[in-house]
Amino acid sequence: MNGCSQRAVAADVVFDGEKRHDDFAVVIEDTRIAALTPRSDLPSSIEVYNVPQGAWLAPGFIDTQVNGGGDVLFNADPTPAALAKIAQAHRKFGVTSLLPTLITDSDEAMAAALDAVSAVMAREPGILGIHLEGPFLSPEKPGVHRREFIRRPQVHHRKMLQSFRGGVLLVTLAPEEAPDGFIAELVAAGAKVSLGHSMATYEQTRAAMAEGLTGFTHLFNAMRPLSAREPGPVAAALESPDASYGLIVDGEHVAPAMLGLAMRGVGRPMLVSDAMPPVGGTKAEFDLLGRRITVGDGSCRTQEGALAGSSIEMASAVRNCVRLLGLPLERALRCASCHPADFLGLGRSLGRLAPGYRADMAAFDPKDISVSAAWVAGDRSDYCPRA
């Protein structure tokens, strides 16, 4: 297509992020959405792509926690080429943008990851920035992060993070391990800060939120649990309308009853995959910073049986919200698109189908959320034969 030519994508149902429109079309101009209109009102001269009969068209999914995909682990290969492979592996599951996630590693790996993201963003619009999950975590809640790499931030870390200009910077940390004012410094520099791998008390969590912390990384997992006399981070997240909390809805990380509780919180629940290399790949094993991880029965585990990220992808997470939790499909879709866009500060350009927004969309069968096509900045990839 010519750079400014218009084309349309039509579907039996278009869900714009707030409401559904029957027999509608999304008009695209260049990389952005120009209009939403009834299919019958499209001019005869416009090129129309009709998604399969019965399929829905919705905002593309946004995953803020992606460790890998397509048999690639970001920690093991922090390069632009690896990032392109990871993004492509997730696109077939409706993910049109993501934050590649580097778990706790050396300073050299952090610098390489930041440089790779900065280098790739101009040609990979699906890469929104980077998520540094660590290294400023609690040694009491390491999960599969290497304990010897967990550390407190130093002056050179501050300079490294505050100088990053490659899109969104999301930092997961344990606030009780951070120096006074560190969270406020990151927020002032434009970063998003999330609590994770933490033993913070309720009071420490509220203090961190007062400094600008707004996120909670894989809520319930690797953090002080909710209890009668110490509400901890979970209560702080669920009671705050300004909080956004990631949920791994794979049936392994969190029990459905607890996920249901989170969905009833007043904050913004977000679906995340915490995906490892097997998502969109072919291998049943991979190396995670010196530990062998095996994939089986819907999970990734160490030889000792501990969970190590996940093998779920966002389309399955949406499906599980409907089947396991009984959520309306529309709400599940918002948890995969609108909510993460708002958390990242991108809610005026991503996460919805509306004029002026980037043309990031996914077409899928509403019965099983199998994706047939996805668009990133108006560019389409097909994943199954058209009906």
Tab-separated table of C-alpha atoms in Angstrom:
chain	number	residue	atom	x	y	z
A	1	MET	CA	0.000	0.000	0.000
A	2	ASN	CA	1.049	3.596	-0.508
A	3	GLY	CA	2.103	5.322	2.706
A	4	CYS	CA	-1.087	7.362	3.149
A	5	SER	CA	-3.624	5.181	1.343
A	6	GLN	CA	-6.639	3.953	3.236
A	7	ARG	CA	-7.727	0.366	3.675
A	8	ALA	CA	-10.237	-1.300	5.967
A	9	VAL	CA	-10.535	-4.382	8.134
A	10	ALA	CA	-14.104	-5.622	8.591
A	11	ALA	CA	-15.528	-8.112	11.050
A	12	ASP	CA	-18.830	-9.470	12.281
A	13	VAL	CA	-17.883	-7.974	15.664
A	14	VAL	CA	-15.479	-5.109	16.308
A	15	PHE	CA	-14.690	-4.597	20.003
A	16	ASP	CA	-13.130	-1.171	20.430
A	17	GLY	CA	-11.951	-1.707	24.001
A	18	GLU	CA	-15.129	-0.422	25.587
A	19	LYS	CA	-18.054	-1.699	23.547
A	20	ARG	CA	-18.809	-4.005	20.645
A	21	HIS	CA	-20.014	-2.974	17.208
A	22	ASP	CA	-21.746	-5.523	15.000
A	23	ASP	CA	-20.801	-5.775	11.320
A	24	PHE	CA	-18.286	-2.933	11.538
A	25	ALA	CA	-14.984	-2.007	9.972
A	26	VAL	CA	-11.831	-0.257	11.088
A	27	VAL	CA	-10.438	2.169	8.520
A	28	ILE	CA	-6.638	2.444	8.559
A	29	GLU	CA	-4.576	5.264	7.136
A	30	ASP	CA	-0.840	4.660	7.120
A	31	THR	CA	-0.104	3.265	10.626
A	32	ARG	CA	-3.117	4.654	12.462
A	33	ILE	CA	-6.852	4.234	12.709
A	34	ALA	CA	-8.812	6.808	10.742
A	35	ALA	CA	-12.356	5.729	11.616
A	36	LEU	CA	-14.718	3.017	12.804
A	37	THR	CA	-17.729	2.622	10.543
A	38	PRO	CA	-20.497	0.168	9.649
A	39	ARG	CA	-19.279	-2.232	6.981
A	40	SER	CA	-22.169	-1.180	4.765
A	41	ASP	CA	-20.914	2.426	4.785
A	42	LEU	CA	-17.492	1.624	3.358
A	43	PRO	CA	-16.924	3.178	-0.070
A	44	SER	CA	-16.650	0.697	-2.910
A	45	SER	CA	-13.205	2.018	-3.798
A	46	ILE	CA	-11.537	1.046	-0.504
A	47	GLU	CA	-9.591	-2.196	-0.119
A	48	VAL	CA	-11.277	-4.356	2.524
A	49	TYR	CA	-9.836	-7.294	4.431
A	50	ASN	CA	-12.691	-9.379	5.835
A	51	VAL	CA	-11.711	-11.435	8.861
A	52	PRO	CA	-13.163	-14.986	9.018
A	53	GLN	CA	-16.894	-15.252	9.564
A	54	GLY	CA	-17.805	-15.122	13.239
A	55	ALA	CA	-14.413	-13.761	14.278
A	56	TRP	CA	-13.954	-10.713	16.481
A	57	LEU	CA	-11.604	-7.828	15.819
A	58	ALA	CA	-10.205	-6.242	19.002
A	59	PRO	CA	-7.263	-4.174	20.216
A	60	GLY	CA	-4.021	-6.108	20.041
A	61	PHE	CA	-2.802	-7.598	23.298
A	62	ILE	CA	-0.085	-5.807	25.282
A	63	ASP	CA	2.177	-7.998	27.404
A	64	THR	CA	4.323	-6.175	29.953
A	65	GLN	CA	6.306	-9.253	31.047
A	66	VAL	CA	7.921	-11.339	28.312
A	67	ASN	CA	11.140	-13.169	29.168
A	68	GLY	CA	11.343	-14.908	25.836
A	69	GLY	CA	9.642	-16.688	22.969
A	70	GLY	CA	10.408	-18.595	19.804
A	71	ASP	CA	13.075	-20.578	21.699
A	72	VAL	CA	14.895	-17.328	22.557
A	73	LEU	CA	15.590	-16.081	26.106
A	74	PHE	CA	16.244	-12.344	26.383
A	75	ASN	CA	18.765	-12.804	29.220
A	76	ALA	CA	20.765	-15.255	27.126
A	77	ASP	CA	20.663	-13.160	23.947
A	78	PRO	CA	20.138	-9.446	24.646
A	79	THR	CA	20.369	-8.365	21.002
A	80	PRO	CA	18.086	-6.642	18.468
A	81	ALA	CA	17.855	-9.859	16.441
A	82	ALA	CA	16.653	-11.803	19.472
A	83	LEU	CA	14.065	-9.156	20.259
A	84	ALA	CA	12.672	-9.388	16.733
A	85	LYS	CA	12.313	-13.170	17.108
A	86	ILE	CA	10.578	-12.836	20.469
A	87	ALA	CA	8.119	-10.265	19.138
A	88	GLN	CA	7.321	-12.417	16.102
A	89	ALA	CA	6.753	-15.503	18.259
A	90	HIS	CA	4.169	-13.704	20.386
A	91	ARG	CA	2.393	-11.966	17.517
A	92	LYS	CA	0.680	-15.185	16.435
A	93	PHE	CA	-1.070	-15.120	19.830
A	94	GLY	CA	-2.457	-11.625	19.311
A	95	VAL	CA	0.336	-9.735	21.077
A	96	THR	CA	0.958	-6.595	19.086
A	97	SER	CA	3.263	-4.921	21.605
A	98	LEU	CA	5.315	-6.054	24.563
A	99	LEU	CA	8.041	-5.267	27.036
A	100	PRO	CA	10.950	-7.707	26.740
A	101	THR	CA	11.851	-8.607	30.296
A	102	LEU	CA	15.339	-9.074	31.688
A	103	ILE	CA	15.371	-10.911	34.989
A	104	THR	CA	18.081	-10.328	37.594
A	105	ASP	CA	21.488	-10.443	35.901
A	106	SER	CA	24.874	-8.743	35.810
A	107	ASP	CA	25.424	-5.051	35.136
A	108	GLU	CA	26.889	-5.987	31.757
A	109	ALA	CA	23.735	-7.889	30.794
A	110	MET	CA	21.561	-4.968	31.902
A	111	ALA	CA	23.553	-2.533	29.776
A	112	ALA	CA	23.413	-4.842	26.754
A	113	ALA	CA	19.655	-5.279	27.135
A	114	LEU	CA	19.039	-1.548	27.381
A	115	ASP	CA	21.197	-0.929	24.300
A	116	ALA	CA	19.426	-3.676	22.326
A	117	VAL	CA	16.001	-2.237	23.041
A	118	SER	CA	17.099	1.278	22.124
A	119	ALA	CA	18.509	-0.036	18.843
A	120	VAL	CA	15.515	-2.121	17.796
A	121	MET	CA	12.583	0.154	18.545
A	122	ALA	CA	12.797	2.200	15.349
A	123	ARG	CA	12.191	-0.898	13.212
A	124	GLU	CA	10.106	-3.025	15.616
A	125	PRO	CA	7.064	-0.981	16.705
A	126	GLY	CA	5.863	-3.938	18.760
A	127	ILE	CA	8.751	-3.412	21.200
A	128	LEU	CA	7.590	-0.682	23.583
A	129	GLY	CA	10.658	-0.503	25.829
A	130	ILE	CA	12.052	-2.805	28.489
A	131	HIS	CA	11.041	-4.390	31.782
A	132	LEU	CA	13.890	-4.887	34.245
A	133	GLU	CA	12.612	-7.453	36.723
A	134	GLY	CA	15.394	-6.968	39.231
A	135	PRO	CA	18.111	-6.897	40.337
A	136	PHE	CA	16.857	-4.744	43.236
A	137	LEU	CA	14.790	-7.505	44.830
A	138	SER	CA	14.397	-9.138	48.223
A	139	PRO	CA	16.784	-12.023	48.850
A	140	GLU	CA	13.909	-13.569	50.820
A	141	LYS	CA	11.754	-13.805	47.683
A	142	PRO	CA	14.130	-14.608	44.813
A	143	GLY	CA	11.973	-17.119	42.973
A	144	VAL	CA	14.226	-18.451	40.208
A	145	HIS	CA	16.303	-15.266	40.131
A	146	ARG	CA	19.945	-15.927	40.975
A	147	ARG	CA	20.425	-14.804	44.543
A	148	GLU	CA	24.058	-13.797	43.979
A	149	PHE	CA	22.948	-11.171	41.439
A	150	ILE	CA	20.344	-9.577	43.728
A	151	ARG	CA	21.740	-6.256	44.964
A	152	ARG	CA	20.876	-2.761	46.090
A	153	PRO	CA	21.091	0.090	43.568
A	154	GLN	CA	24.357	1.989	43.369
A	155	VAL	CA	25.235	5.324	41.780
A	156	HIS	CA	26.078	3.730	38.424
A	157	HIS	CA	22.688	1.968	38.374
A	158	ARG	CA	20.968	5.284	38.871
A	159	LYS	CA	22.875	6.787	35.949
A	160	MET	CA	22.185	3.767	33.734
A	161	LEU	CA	18.437	3.805	34.348
A	162	GLN	CA	17.928	7.546	34.300
A	163	SER	CA	19.737	7.892	30.969
A	164	PHE	CA	17.598	5.281	29.162
A	165	ARG	CA	15.620	6.821	26.304
A	166	GLY	CA	14.524	3.700	24.436
A	167	GLY	CA	10.794	3.841	25.135
A	168	VAL	CA	9.064	2.692	28.303
A	169	LEU	CA	11.277	1.657	31.220
A	170	LEU	CA	9.523	-0.554	33.771
A	171	VAL	CA	11.517	-1.497	36.875
A	172	THR	CA	10.348	-4.228	39.238
A	173	LEU	CA	11.911	-3.896	42.679
A	174	ALA	CA	11.389	-4.664	46.345
A	175	PRO	CA	10.692	-1.259	47.911
A	176	GLU	CA	11.972	-2.342	51.330
A	177	GLU	CA	15.373	-2.936	49.710
A	178	ALA	CA	15.519	0.395	47.854
A	179	PRO	CA	17.274	3.463	49.296
A	180	ASP	CA	15.098	6.360	50.420
A	181	GLY	CA	13.997	8.421	47.439
A	182	PHE	CA	15.098	5.878	44.813
A	183	ILE	CA	11.564	5.167	43.583
A	184	ALA	CA	10.807	8.884	43.345
A	185	GLU	CA	14.020	9.393	41.354
A	186	LEU	CA	13.052	6.713	38.852
A	187	VAL	CA	9.538	8.091	38.468
A	188	ALA	CA	10.877	11.618	38.005
A	189	ALA	CA	13.102	10.279	35.223
A	190	GLY	CA	10.044	8.828	33.462
A	191	ALA	CA	10.216	5.197	34.572
A	192	LYS	CA	7.314	3.049	35.727
A	193	VAL	CA	7.986	1.253	39.007
A	194	SER	CA	6.411	-2.010	40.087
A	195	LEU	CA	6.639	-4.022	43.304
A	196	GLY	CA	7.770	-7.607	42.955
A	197	HIS	CA	9.858	-10.297	44.640
A	198	SER	CA	9.285	-8.395	47.852
A	199	MET	CA	8.659	-8.845	51.560
A	200	ALA	CA	7.353	-5.297	51.936
A	201	THR	CA	4.793	-4.671	54.626
A	202	TYR	CA	1.542	-2.879	53.940
A	203	GLU	CA	3.017	0.347	55.343
A	204	GLN	CA	6.174	0.025	53.233
A	205	THR	CA	4.069	-0.620	50.161
A	206	ARG	CA	1.895	2.432	50.781
A	207	ALA	CA	5.021	4.547	51.284
A	208	ALA	CA	6.401	3.316	47.956
A	209	MET	CA	3.118	4.165	46.272
A	210	ALA	CA	3.339	7.663	47.706
A	211	GLU	CA	6.715	7.954	45.937
A	212	GLY	CA	5.135	6.953	42.621
A	213	LEU	CA	5.089	3.152	42.507
A	214	THR	CA	1.971	2.121	40.575
A	215	GLY	CA	2.542	-1.505	39.517
A	216	PHE	CA	2.599	-4.958	41.078
A	217	THR	CA	4.481	-7.691	39.236
A	218	HIS	CA	2.696	-11.082	39.070
A	219	LEU	CA	0.450	-10.294	42.040
A	220	PHE	CA	0.477	-12.958	44.789
A	221	ASN	CA	3.606	-14.640	43.429
A	222	ALA	CA	6.981	-13.965	45.083
A	223	MET	CA	5.654	-11.426	47.571
A	224	ARG	CA	4.548	-11.262	51.185
A	225	PRO	CA	1.183	-13.026	51.339
A	226	LEU	CA	-2.087	-11.454	52.430
A	227	SER	CA	-2.724	-12.255	56.108
A	228	ALA	CA	-5.011	-11.163	58.920
A	229	ARG	CA	-2.628	-8.843	60.754
A	230	GLU	CA	-0.229	-7.961	57.937
A	231	PRO	CA	-2.129	-7.090	54.730
A	232	GLY	CA	1.107	-6.654	52.803
A	233	PRO	CA	1.372	-5.614	49.148
A	234	VAL	CA	-1.685	-7.587	48.015
A	235	ALA	CA	-4.137	-5.543	50.076
A	236	ALA	CA	-2.448	-2.298	49.043
A	237	ALA	CA	-2.796	-3.263	45.383
A	238	LEU	CA	-6.416	-4.374	45.550
A	239	GLU	CA	-7.662	-1.323	47.446
A	240	SER	CA	-6.056	1.353	45.274
A	241	PRO	CA	-7.694	2.667	42.096
A	242	ASP	CA	-4.269	3.890	40.959
A	243	ALA	CA	-2.679	0.435	41.115
A	244	SER	CA	-2.106	-1.883	38.152
A	245	TYR	CA	-1.328	-5.507	38.906
A	246	GLY	CA	-0.175	-8.252	36.591
A	247	LEU	CA	-1.824	-11.668	36.828
A	248	ILE	CA	-0.539	-14.939	35.360
A	249	VAL	CA	-3.769	-16.777	34.526
A	250	ASP	CA	-2.331	-20.180	33.679
A	251	GLY	CA	-3.995	-22.282	36.381
A	252	GLU	CA	-0.572	-22.912	37.956
A	253	HIS	CA	0.730	-19.672	39.435
A	254	VAL	CA	-2.429	-18.526	41.232
A	255	ALA	CA	-5.570	-20.393	42.264
A	256	PRO	CA	-8.748	-19.325	40.426
A	257	ALA	CA	-10.354	-18.148	43.694
A	258	MET	CA	-7.464	-15.740	44.309
A	259	LEU	CA	-7.563	-14.547	40.721
A	260	GLY	CA	-11.274	-13.888	41.132
A	261	LEU	CA	-10.513	-11.844	44.233
A	262	ALA	CA	-8.001	-9.781	42.279
A	263	MET	CA	-10.514	-9.188	39.523
A	264	ARG	CA	-12.850	-7.690	42.126
A	265	GLY	CA	-10.230	-5.207	43.320
A	266	VAL	CA	-10.652	-1.520	42.573
A	267	GLY	CA	-7.341	-1.282	40.689
A	268	ARG	CA	-6.515	-2.367	37.133
A	269	PRO	CA	-5.871	-6.088	36.669
A	270	MET	CA	-3.574	-6.820	33.727
A	271	LEU	CA	-2.919	-10.131	32.054
A	272	VAL	CA	0.760	-10.991	31.692
A	273	SER	CA	2.374	-14.117	30.333
A	274	ASP	CA	5.744	-14.135	32.145
A	275	ALA	CA	6.548	-16.147	29.023
A	276	MET	CA	9.694	-18.171	28.564
A	277	PRO	CA	11.347	-19.370	25.296
A	278	PRO	CA	8.915	-22.270	24.627
A	279	VAL	CA	6.079	-19.853	23.786
A	280	GLY	CA	5.938	-19.947	20.002
A	281	GLY	CA	8.914	-22.296	19.981
A	282	THR	CA	9.562	-26.003	19.604
A	283	LYS	CA	11.909	-26.966	22.441
A	284	ALA	CA	10.746	-28.547	25.701
A	285	GLU	CA	13.827	-27.513	27.677
A	286	PHE	CA	15.942	-24.391	28.013
A	287	ASP	CA	18.710	-22.940	30.140
A	288	LEU	CA	17.884	-20.121	32.548
A	289	LEU	CA	21.060	-18.556	33.877
A	290	GLY	CA	22.653	-21.918	34.500
A	291	ARG	CA	19.540	-23.832	35.563
A	292	ARG	CA	17.833	-26.383	33.351
A	293	ILE	CA	14.119	-25.688	32.915
A	294	THR	CA	11.661	-28.278	31.638
A	295	VAL	CA	8.300	-27.563	30.064
A	296	GLY	CA	5.404	-29.912	30.739
A	297	ASP	CA	1.801	-30.015	31.922
A	298	GLY	CA	1.334	-26.351	31.110
A	299	SER	CA	4.223	-24.978	33.175
A	300	CYS	CA	7.972	-24.320	33.208
A	301	ARG	CA	9.790	-25.810	36.187
A	302	THR	CA	13.251	-26.305	37.578
A	303	GLN	CA	14.564	-29.794	38.320
A	304	GLU	CA	13.411	-29.209	41.909
A	305	GLY	CA	9.866	-28.483	40.731
A	306	ALA	CA	9.810	-24.709	41.260
A	307	LEU	CA	7.948	-22.557	38.758
A	308	ALA	CA	10.232	-20.652	36.375
A	309	GLY	CA	8.179	-18.207	34.371
A	310	SER	CA	5.416	-19.718	32.274
A	311	SER	CA	4.617	-21.391	28.989
A	312	ILE	CA	1.316	-19.555	28.551
A	313	GLU	CA	0.666	-16.816	26.000
A	314	MET	CA	-1.821	-13.980	26.061
A	315	ALA	CA	-4.514	-15.595	23.909
A	316	SER	CA	-4.688	-18.515	26.327
A	317	ALA	CA	-4.697	-16.123	29.276
A	318	VAL	CA	-7.749	-14.371	27.814
A	319	ARG	CA	-9.427	-17.737	27.247
A	320	ASN	CA	-8.680	-18.819	30.822
A	321	CYS	CA	-10.245	-15.636	32.168
A	322	VAL	CA	-13.481	-16.622	30.473
A	323	ARG	CA	-13.383	-20.367	31.174
A	324	LEU	CA	-11.749	-20.493	34.617
A	325	LEU	CA	-12.927	-17.208	36.101
A	326	GLY	CA	-16.237	-16.688	34.329
A	327	LEU	CA	-15.345	-13.196	33.114
A	328	PRO	CA	-17.202	-11.690	30.168
A	329	LEU	CA	-14.992	-11.806	27.097
A	330	GLU	CA	-15.075	-8.023	26.835
A	331	ARG	CA	-13.592	-7.615	30.312
A	332	ALA	CA	-10.914	-10.223	29.664
A	333	LEU	CA	-9.930	-8.341	26.514
A	334	ARG	CA	-9.646	-5.076	28.439
A	335	CYS	CA	-7.272	-6.776	30.880
A	336	ALA	CA	-5.083	-7.701	27.913
A	337	SER	CA	-5.123	-4.350	26.124
A	338	CYS	CA	-6.640	-1.211	27.684
A	339	HIS	CA	-5.351	-1.807	31.199
A	340	PRO	CA	-1.693	-2.429	30.329
A	341	ALA	CA	-1.730	0.507	27.910
A	342	ASP	CA	-3.006	2.785	30.659
A	343	PHE	CA	-0.438	1.471	33.138
A	344	LEU	CA	2.416	2.186	30.730
A	345	GLY	CA	1.150	5.700	30.078
A	346	LEU	CA	0.240	4.809	26.494
A	347	GLY	CA	-3.537	4.772	26.862
A	348	ARG	CA	-3.996	7.582	24.347
A	349	SER	CA	-2.283	5.729	21.520
A	350	LEU	CA	-2.564	1.988	22.253
A	351	GLY	CA	-5.027	-0.471	23.750
A	352	ARG	CA	-8.165	0.726	21.984
A	353	LEU	CA	-9.620	0.913	18.484
A	354	ALA	CA	-10.390	4.583	17.963
A	355	PRO	CA	-9.430	7.346	15.538
A	356	GLY	CA	-5.842	8.455	16.065
A	357	TYR	CA	-4.755	5.255	17.803
A	358	ARG	CA	-2.081	3.058	16.297
A	359	ALA	CA	-3.613	0.315	14.176
A	360	ASP	CA	-2.719	-2.579	16.478
A	361	MET	CA	-5.423	-5.244	16.247
A	362	ALA	CA	-6.061	-8.942	16.584
A	363	ALA	CA	-8.697	-11.071	14.836
A	364	PHE	CA	-9.709	-14.224	16.681
A	365	ASP	CA	-12.399	-16.848	17.129
A	366	PRO	CA	-14.348	-15.832	20.265
A	367	LYS	CA	-14.943	-19.481	21.223
A	368	ASP	CA	-11.302	-20.406	21.803
A	369	ILE	CA	-9.400	-17.122	21.203
A	370	SER	CA	-7.437	-18.688	18.335
A	371	VAL	CA	-5.855	-15.814	16.441
A	372	SER	CA	-6.172	-15.698	12.658
A	373	ALA	CA	-4.440	-12.366	12.003
A	374	ALA	CA	-2.744	-9.516	13.819
A	375	TRP	CA	-1.844	-5.981	12.803
A	376	VAL	CA	1.009	-3.909	14.215
A	377	ALA	CA	0.979	-0.280	13.128
A	378	GLY	CA	-1.288	-1.318	10.262
A	379	ASP	CA	0.983	-4.135	9.063
A	380	ARG	CA	-0.841	-7.505	8.887
A	381	SER	CA	0.376	-11.026	9.609
A	382	ASP	CA	-1.894	-14.016	8.921
A	383	TYR	CA	-1.816	-17.208	10.989
A	384	CYS	CA	-4.421	-19.469	9.420
A	385	PRO	CA	-6.162	-19.841	6.070
A	386	ARG	CA	-9.041	-17.471	5.572
A	387	ALA	CA	-12.505	-18.989	5.763
